[in-house]
Short mmCIF file of C-alpha atoms in Angstrom, two decimals:
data_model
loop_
_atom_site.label_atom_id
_atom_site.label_comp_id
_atom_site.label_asym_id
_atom_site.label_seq_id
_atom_site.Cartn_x
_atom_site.Cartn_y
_atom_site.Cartn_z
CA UNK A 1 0.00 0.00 0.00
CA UNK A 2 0.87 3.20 -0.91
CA UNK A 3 2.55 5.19 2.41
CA UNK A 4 1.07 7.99 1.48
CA UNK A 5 -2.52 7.62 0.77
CA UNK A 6 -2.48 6.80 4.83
CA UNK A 7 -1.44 9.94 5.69
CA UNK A 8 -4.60 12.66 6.37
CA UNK A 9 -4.68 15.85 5.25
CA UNK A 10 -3.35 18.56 7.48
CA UNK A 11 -5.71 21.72 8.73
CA UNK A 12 -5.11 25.09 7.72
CA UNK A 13 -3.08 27.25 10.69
CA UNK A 14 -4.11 30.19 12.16
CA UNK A 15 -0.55 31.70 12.15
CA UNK A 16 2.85 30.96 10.79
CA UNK A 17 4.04 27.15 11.24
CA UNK A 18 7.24 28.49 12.83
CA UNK A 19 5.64 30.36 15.62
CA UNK A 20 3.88 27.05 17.17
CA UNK A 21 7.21 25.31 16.52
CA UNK A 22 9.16 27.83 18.68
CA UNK A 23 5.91 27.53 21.62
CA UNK A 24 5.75 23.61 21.06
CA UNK A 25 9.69 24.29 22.23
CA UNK A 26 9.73 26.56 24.54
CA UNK A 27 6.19 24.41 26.53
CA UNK A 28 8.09 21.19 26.16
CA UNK A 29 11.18 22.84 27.59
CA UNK A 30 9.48 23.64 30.78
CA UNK A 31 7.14 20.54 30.66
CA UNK A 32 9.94 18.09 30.24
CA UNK A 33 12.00 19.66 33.45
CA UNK A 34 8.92 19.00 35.91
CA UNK A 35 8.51 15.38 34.40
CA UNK A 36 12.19 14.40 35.05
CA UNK A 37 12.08 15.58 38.43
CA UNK A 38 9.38 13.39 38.98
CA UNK A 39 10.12 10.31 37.49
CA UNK A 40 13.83 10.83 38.56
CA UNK A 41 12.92 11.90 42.05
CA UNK A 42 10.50 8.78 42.57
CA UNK A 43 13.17 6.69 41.17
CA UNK A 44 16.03 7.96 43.42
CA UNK A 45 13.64 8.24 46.62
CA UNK A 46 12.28 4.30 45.92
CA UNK A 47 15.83 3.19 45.40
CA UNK A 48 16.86 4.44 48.83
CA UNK A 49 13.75 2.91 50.86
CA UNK A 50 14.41 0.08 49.71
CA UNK A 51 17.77 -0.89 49.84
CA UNK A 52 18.42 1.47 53.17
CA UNK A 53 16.98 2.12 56.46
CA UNK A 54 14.75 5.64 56.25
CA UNK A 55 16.35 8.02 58.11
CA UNK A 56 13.80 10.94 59.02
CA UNK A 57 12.94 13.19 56.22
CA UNK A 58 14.53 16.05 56.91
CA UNK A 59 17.55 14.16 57.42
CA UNK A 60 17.34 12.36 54.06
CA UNK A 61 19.09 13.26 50.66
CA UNK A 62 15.85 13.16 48.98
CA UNK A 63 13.97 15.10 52.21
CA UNK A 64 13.81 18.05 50.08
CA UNK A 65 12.13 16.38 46.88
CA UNK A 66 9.85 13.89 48.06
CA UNK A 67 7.34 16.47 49.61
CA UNK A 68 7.40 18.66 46.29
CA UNK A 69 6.97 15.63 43.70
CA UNK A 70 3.11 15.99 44.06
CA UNK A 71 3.05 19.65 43.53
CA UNK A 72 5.57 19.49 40.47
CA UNK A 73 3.19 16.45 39.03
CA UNK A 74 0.17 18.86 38.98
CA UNK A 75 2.49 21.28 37.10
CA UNK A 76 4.28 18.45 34.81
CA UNK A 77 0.26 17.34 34.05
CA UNK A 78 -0.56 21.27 33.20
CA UNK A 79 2.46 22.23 31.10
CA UNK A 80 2.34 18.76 29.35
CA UNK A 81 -1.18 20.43 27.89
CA UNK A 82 0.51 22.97 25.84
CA UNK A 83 3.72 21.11 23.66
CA UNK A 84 0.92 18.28 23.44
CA UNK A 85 -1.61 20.99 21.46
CA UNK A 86 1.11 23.01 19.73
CA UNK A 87 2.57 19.83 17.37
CA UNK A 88 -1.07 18.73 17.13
CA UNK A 89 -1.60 21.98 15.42
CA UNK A 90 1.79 21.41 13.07
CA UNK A 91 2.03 17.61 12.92
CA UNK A 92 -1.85 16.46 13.61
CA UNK A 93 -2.10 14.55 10.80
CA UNK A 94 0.71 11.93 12.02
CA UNK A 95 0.19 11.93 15.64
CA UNK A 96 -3.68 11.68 15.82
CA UNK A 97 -2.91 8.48 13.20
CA UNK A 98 -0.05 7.07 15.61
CA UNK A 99 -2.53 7.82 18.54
CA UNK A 100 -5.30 5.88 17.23
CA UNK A 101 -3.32 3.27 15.90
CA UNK A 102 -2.13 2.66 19.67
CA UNK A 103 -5.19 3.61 20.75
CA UNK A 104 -5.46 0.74 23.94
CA UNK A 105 -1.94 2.01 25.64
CA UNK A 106 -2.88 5.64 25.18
CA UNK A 107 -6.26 5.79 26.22
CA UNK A 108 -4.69 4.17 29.71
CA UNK A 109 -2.45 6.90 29.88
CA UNK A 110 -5.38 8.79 31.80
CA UNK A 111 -6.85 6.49 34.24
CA UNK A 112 -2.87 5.44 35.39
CA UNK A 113 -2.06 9.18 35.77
CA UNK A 114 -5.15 9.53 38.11
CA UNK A 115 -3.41 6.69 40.16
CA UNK A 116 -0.13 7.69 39.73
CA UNK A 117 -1.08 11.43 40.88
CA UNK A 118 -2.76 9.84 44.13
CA UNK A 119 -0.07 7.47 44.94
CA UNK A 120 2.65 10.13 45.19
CA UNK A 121 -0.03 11.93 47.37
CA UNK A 122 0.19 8.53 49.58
CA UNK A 123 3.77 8.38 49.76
CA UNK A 124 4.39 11.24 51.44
CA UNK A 125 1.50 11.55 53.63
CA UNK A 126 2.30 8.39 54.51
CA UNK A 127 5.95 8.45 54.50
CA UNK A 128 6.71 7.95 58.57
CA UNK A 129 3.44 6.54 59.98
CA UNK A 130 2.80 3.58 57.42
CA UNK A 131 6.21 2.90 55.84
CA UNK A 132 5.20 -0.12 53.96
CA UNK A 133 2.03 1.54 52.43
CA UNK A 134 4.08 4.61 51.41
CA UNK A 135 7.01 2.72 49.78
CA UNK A 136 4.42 0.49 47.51
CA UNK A 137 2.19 3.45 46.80
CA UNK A 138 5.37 5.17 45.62
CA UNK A 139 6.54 2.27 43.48
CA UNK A 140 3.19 2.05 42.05
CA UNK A 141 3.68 5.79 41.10
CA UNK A 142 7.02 5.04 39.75
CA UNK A 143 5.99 1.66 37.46
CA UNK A 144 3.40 3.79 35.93
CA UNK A 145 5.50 6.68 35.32
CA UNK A 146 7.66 4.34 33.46
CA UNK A 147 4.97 3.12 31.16
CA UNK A 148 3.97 6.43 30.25
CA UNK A 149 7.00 7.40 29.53
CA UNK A 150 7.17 3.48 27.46
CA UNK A 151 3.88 4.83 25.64
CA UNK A 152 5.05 8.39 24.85
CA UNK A 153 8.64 7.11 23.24
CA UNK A 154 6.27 4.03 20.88
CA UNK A 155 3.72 7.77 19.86
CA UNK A 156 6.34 9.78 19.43
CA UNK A 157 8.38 7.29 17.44
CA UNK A 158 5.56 6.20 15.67
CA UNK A 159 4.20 9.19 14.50
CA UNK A 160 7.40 9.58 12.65
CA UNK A 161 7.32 6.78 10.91
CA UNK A 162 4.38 6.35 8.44
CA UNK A 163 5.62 3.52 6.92
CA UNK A 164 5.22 1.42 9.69
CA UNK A 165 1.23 2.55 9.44
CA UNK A 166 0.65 -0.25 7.48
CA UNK A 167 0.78 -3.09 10.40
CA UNK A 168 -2.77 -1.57 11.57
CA UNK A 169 -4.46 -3.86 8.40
CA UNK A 170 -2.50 -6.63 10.64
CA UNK A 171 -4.19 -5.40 13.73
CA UNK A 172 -6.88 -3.56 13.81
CA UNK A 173 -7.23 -3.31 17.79
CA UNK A 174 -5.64 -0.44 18.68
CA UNK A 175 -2.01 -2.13 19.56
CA UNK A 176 0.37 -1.08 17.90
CA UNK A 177 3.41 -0.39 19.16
CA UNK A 178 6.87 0.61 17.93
CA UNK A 179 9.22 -0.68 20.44
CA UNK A 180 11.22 -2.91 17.74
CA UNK A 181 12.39 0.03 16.07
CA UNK A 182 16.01 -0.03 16.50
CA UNK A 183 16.52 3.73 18.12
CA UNK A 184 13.33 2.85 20.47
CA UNK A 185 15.17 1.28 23.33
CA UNK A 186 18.02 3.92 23.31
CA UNK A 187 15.60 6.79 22.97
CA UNK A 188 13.86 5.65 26.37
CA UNK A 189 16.49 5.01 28.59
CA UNK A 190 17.95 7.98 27.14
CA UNK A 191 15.10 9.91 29.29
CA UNK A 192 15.07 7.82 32.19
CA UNK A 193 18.72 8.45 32.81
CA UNK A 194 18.25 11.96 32.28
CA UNK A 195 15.58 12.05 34.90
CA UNK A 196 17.61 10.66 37.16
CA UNK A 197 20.62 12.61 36.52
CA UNK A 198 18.29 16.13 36.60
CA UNK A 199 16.66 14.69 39.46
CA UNK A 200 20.12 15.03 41.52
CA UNK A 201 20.75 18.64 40.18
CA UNK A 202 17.27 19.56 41.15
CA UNK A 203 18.31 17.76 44.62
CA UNK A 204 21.34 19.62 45.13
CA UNK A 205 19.52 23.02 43.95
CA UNK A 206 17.17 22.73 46.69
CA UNK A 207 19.63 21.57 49.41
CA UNK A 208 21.57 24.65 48.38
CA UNK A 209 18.97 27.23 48.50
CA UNK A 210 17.94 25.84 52.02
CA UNK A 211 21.89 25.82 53.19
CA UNK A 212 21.66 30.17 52.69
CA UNK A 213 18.94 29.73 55.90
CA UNK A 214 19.77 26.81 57.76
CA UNK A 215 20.72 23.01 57.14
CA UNK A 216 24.31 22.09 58.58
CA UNK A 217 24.69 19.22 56.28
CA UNK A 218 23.89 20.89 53.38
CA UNK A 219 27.29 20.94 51.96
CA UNK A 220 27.57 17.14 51.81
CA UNK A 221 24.01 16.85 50.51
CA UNK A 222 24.94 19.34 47.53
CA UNK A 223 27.99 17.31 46.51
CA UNK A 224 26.03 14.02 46.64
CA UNK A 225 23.42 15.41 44.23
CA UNK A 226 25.88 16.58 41.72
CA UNK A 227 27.70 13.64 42.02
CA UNK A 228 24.20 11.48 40.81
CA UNK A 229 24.30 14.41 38.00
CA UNK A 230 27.74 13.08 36.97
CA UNK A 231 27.49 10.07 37.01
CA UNK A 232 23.88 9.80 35.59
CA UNK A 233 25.10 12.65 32.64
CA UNK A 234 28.13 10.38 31.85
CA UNK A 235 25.45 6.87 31.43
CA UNK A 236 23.42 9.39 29.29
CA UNK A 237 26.65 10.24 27.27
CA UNK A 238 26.87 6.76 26.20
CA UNK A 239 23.02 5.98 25.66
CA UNK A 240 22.97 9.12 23.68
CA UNK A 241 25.96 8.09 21.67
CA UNK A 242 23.93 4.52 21.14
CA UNK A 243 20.59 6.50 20.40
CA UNK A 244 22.21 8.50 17.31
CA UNK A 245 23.94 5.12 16.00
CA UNK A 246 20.39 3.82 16.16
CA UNK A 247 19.10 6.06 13.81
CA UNK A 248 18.35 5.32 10.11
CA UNK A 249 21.79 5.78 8.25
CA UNK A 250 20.67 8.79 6.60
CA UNK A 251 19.20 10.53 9.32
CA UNK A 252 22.30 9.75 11.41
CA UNK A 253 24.88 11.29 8.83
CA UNK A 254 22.69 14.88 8.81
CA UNK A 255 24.06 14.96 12.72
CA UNK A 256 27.67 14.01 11.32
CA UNK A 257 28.26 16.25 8.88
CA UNK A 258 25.83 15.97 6.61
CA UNK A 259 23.32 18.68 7.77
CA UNK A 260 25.83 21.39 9.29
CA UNK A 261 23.35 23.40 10.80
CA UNK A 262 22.13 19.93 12.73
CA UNK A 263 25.80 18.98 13.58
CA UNK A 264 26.71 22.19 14.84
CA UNK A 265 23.56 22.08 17.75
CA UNK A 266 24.41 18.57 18.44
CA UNK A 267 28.18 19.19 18.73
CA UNK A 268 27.58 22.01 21.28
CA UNK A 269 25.12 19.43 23.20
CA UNK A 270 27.63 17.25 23.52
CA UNK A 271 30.54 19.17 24.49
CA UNK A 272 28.03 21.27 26.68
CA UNK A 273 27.15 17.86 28.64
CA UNK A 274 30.74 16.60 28.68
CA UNK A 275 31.36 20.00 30.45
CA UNK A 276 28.73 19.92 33.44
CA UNK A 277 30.30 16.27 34.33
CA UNK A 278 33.63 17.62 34.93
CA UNK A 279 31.89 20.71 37.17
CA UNK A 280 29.71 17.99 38.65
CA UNK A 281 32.07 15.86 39.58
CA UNK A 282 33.91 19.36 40.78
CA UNK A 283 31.27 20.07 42.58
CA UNK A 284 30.26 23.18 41.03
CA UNK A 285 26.78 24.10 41.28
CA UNK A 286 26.16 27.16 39.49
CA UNK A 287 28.41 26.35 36.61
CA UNK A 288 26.65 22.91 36.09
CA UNK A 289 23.03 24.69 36.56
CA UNK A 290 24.16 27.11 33.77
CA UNK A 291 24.94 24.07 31.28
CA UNK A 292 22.33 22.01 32.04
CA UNK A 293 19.93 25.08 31.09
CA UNK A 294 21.48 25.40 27.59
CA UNK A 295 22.09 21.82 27.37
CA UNK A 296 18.39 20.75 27.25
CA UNK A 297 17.49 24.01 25.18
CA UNK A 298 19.41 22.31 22.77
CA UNK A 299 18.35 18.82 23.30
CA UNK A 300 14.88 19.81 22.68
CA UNK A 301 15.57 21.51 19.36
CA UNK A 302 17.84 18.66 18.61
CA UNK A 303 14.65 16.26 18.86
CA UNK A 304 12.45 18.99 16.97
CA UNK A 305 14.99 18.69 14.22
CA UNK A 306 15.05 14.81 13.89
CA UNK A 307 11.34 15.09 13.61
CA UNK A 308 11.58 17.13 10.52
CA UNK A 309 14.04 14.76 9.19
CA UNK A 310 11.93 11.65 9.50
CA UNK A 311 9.29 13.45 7.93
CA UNK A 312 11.40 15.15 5.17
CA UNK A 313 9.79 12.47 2.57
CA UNK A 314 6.46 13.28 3.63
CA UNK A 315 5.83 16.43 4.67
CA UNK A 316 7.36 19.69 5.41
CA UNK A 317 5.98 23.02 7.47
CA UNK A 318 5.64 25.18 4.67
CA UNK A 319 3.16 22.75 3.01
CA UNK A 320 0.54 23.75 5.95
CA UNK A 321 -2.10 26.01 4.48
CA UNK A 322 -2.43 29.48 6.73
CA UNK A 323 -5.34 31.46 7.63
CA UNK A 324 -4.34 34.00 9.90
CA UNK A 325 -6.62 35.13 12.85
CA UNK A 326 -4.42 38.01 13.89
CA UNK A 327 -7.48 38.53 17.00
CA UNK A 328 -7.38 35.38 18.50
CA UNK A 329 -3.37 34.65 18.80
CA UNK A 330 -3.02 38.08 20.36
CA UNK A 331 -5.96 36.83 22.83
CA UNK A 332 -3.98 33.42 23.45
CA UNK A 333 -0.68 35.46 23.74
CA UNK A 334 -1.91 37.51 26.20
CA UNK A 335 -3.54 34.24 28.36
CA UNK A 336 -0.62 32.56 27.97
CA UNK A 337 1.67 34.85 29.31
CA UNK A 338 -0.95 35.25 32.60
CA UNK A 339 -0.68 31.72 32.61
CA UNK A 340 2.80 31.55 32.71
CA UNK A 341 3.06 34.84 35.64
CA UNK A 342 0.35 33.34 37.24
CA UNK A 343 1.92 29.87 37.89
CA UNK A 344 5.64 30.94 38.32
CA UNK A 345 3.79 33.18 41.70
CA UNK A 346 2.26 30.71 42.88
CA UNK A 347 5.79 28.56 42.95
CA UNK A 348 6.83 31.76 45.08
CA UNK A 349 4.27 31.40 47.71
CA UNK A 350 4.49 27.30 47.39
CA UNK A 351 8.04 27.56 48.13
CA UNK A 352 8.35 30.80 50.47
CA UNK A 353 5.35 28.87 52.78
CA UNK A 354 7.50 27.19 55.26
CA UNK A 355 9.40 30.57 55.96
CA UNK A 356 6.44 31.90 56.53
CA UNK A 357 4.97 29.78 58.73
CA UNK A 358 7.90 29.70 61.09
CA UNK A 359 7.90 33.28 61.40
#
């Protein structure tokens, strides 16, 4: 069958294709920050229950997440909204298809994250009174967490991929997953290790901005969270090195040389990533918070990028019909900047709360 023929036709735009590219990039930016501090934070917080005795929380390396991952997975759920909309609006053609074609394992998405939400809600409340009920509640959290994450990689992959469309004639019951694809495998552990290596950043962040009030053992509790950003960075160094060899030769070559803009972003990744190991590992805080910034700015534009090369033979942005309404993006502009003010304040208050109830 002919790939194309399987492939719907796109909607008209309301502005320019390159505008919801840039928000689709700058949403899944902040999104994808909140979501590896979760996954990486329940990882790193279910790894030490079990395989140590719980010291009390505020004693803990992970004290200082574990309270905060239910609050940053309302935010993750909210800001995942956005980047989800925007390449609906640019690429809705190929990831309603992949969606529907999947349809079993993504309509499960939503029930799981109801569970998932409350479970993290259970850990904590539970986390000293009912140890047992708050260390299986939290590895429920974290199993589903993972196959979300399983699901997003197969839609993401998938949609990319019309080729592999065909297989729904094969099975028509909403199953259809990707994960043989050789760049599958790489591509997910490429984010879990990257959750847990942000996960210690965000743990020594924290622990740092608490050590300017109080918190003796701060010091120690900084160096250990860089140190999991090290070493976690350096395992993602590798997978990431794996994940590009994975690719389809062609696709591959446009990050070696081939597409020079491409190479160039990629290069400066890498090097960028090689550099906050060594200020990890020297146990440099701002310097490594400064690289990681830039470092996933580019990682996310990287991924935009090998998007538009697996759909090079299919489609491009400039094929998208437009028909501007000038009225309503300045209205969704303006909301989405309130948005935006409106959350980062209440962050303020969220975090400023225990200072002010001690005064």
């Amino acid at each position: 069958m002919e790939t194309l023929t399987l492939i719907p036709t796109p909607d008209s735009i309301p502005a320019p294709a390159w505008f919801f590219q840039v928000l689709n990039i700058l949403t899944f930016l902040i999104h994808i920050l909140f979501v590896n501090i979760i996954l990486g934070g329940s990882i790193l917080i279910l790894m030490s229950r079990l395989t140590r005795t719980d010291p009390p929380l505020d004693q803990s390396l992970h004290g200082v997440i574990a309270p905060k991952i239910p609050t940053t997975f309302a935010l993750a759920i909210n800001f995942g909204v956005a980047p989800l909309l925007f390449i609906q609006v640019i690429y809705g053609q190929f990831i309603y298809t992949s969606s529907v074609l999947m349809a079993v394992y993504w309509i499960l998405v939503i029930p799981l994250l109801i569970i998932a939400y409350y479970g993290a809600y259970i850990h904590i409340k539970n986390y000293s009174k009912a140890r047992t009920l708050s260390v299986v509640s939290l590895m429920v959290t974290t199993l589903i967490l993972l196959y979300i994450a399983f699901v997003y990689v197969n839609n993401m992959t998938l949609m990319m991929q019309p080729d592999k469309w065909a297989s729904y004639f094969q099975d028509r019951g909403g199953t259809l997953l990707n994960a043989a694809d050789p760049s599958f495998l790489p591509r997910y552990l490429h984010f879990i290790v990257a959750s847990v290596a942000i996960s210690g950043l965000f743990i020594a962040l924290v622990w740092y901005l608490r050590s300017r009030n109080t918190a003796a053992e701060a010091g120690e509790k900084i160096n250990s969270g860089l140190k999991i950003y090290a070493i976690g960075t350096s395992v993602q160094v590798v997978v990431g090195f794996w994940y590009l060899l994975s690719l389809p030769r062609d696709l591959m070559l446009s990050f070696m040389g081939g597409n020079m803009v491409y190479t160039i972003i990629l290069a400066a990744g890498i090097v960028l990533a090689m550099g906050s190991i060594i200020t990890g590992f020297l146990k440099n805080l701002k310097a490594t918070l400064i690289q990681l910034g830039i470092l996933i700015t580019i990682m996310v534009i990287t991924r935009a990028n090998l998007r538009t090369l697996y759909l090079a033979d299919y489609f491009k942005l400039n094929q998208l019909t437009l028909k501007p309404q000038t009225d309503v993006m300045i209205l969704f502009l303006l909301v989405f900047i309130i948005g935006l003010v409106a959350v980062g304040y209440m962050i303020k208050i969220a975090n400023s709360a225990p200072e002010r109830r001690k005064a």
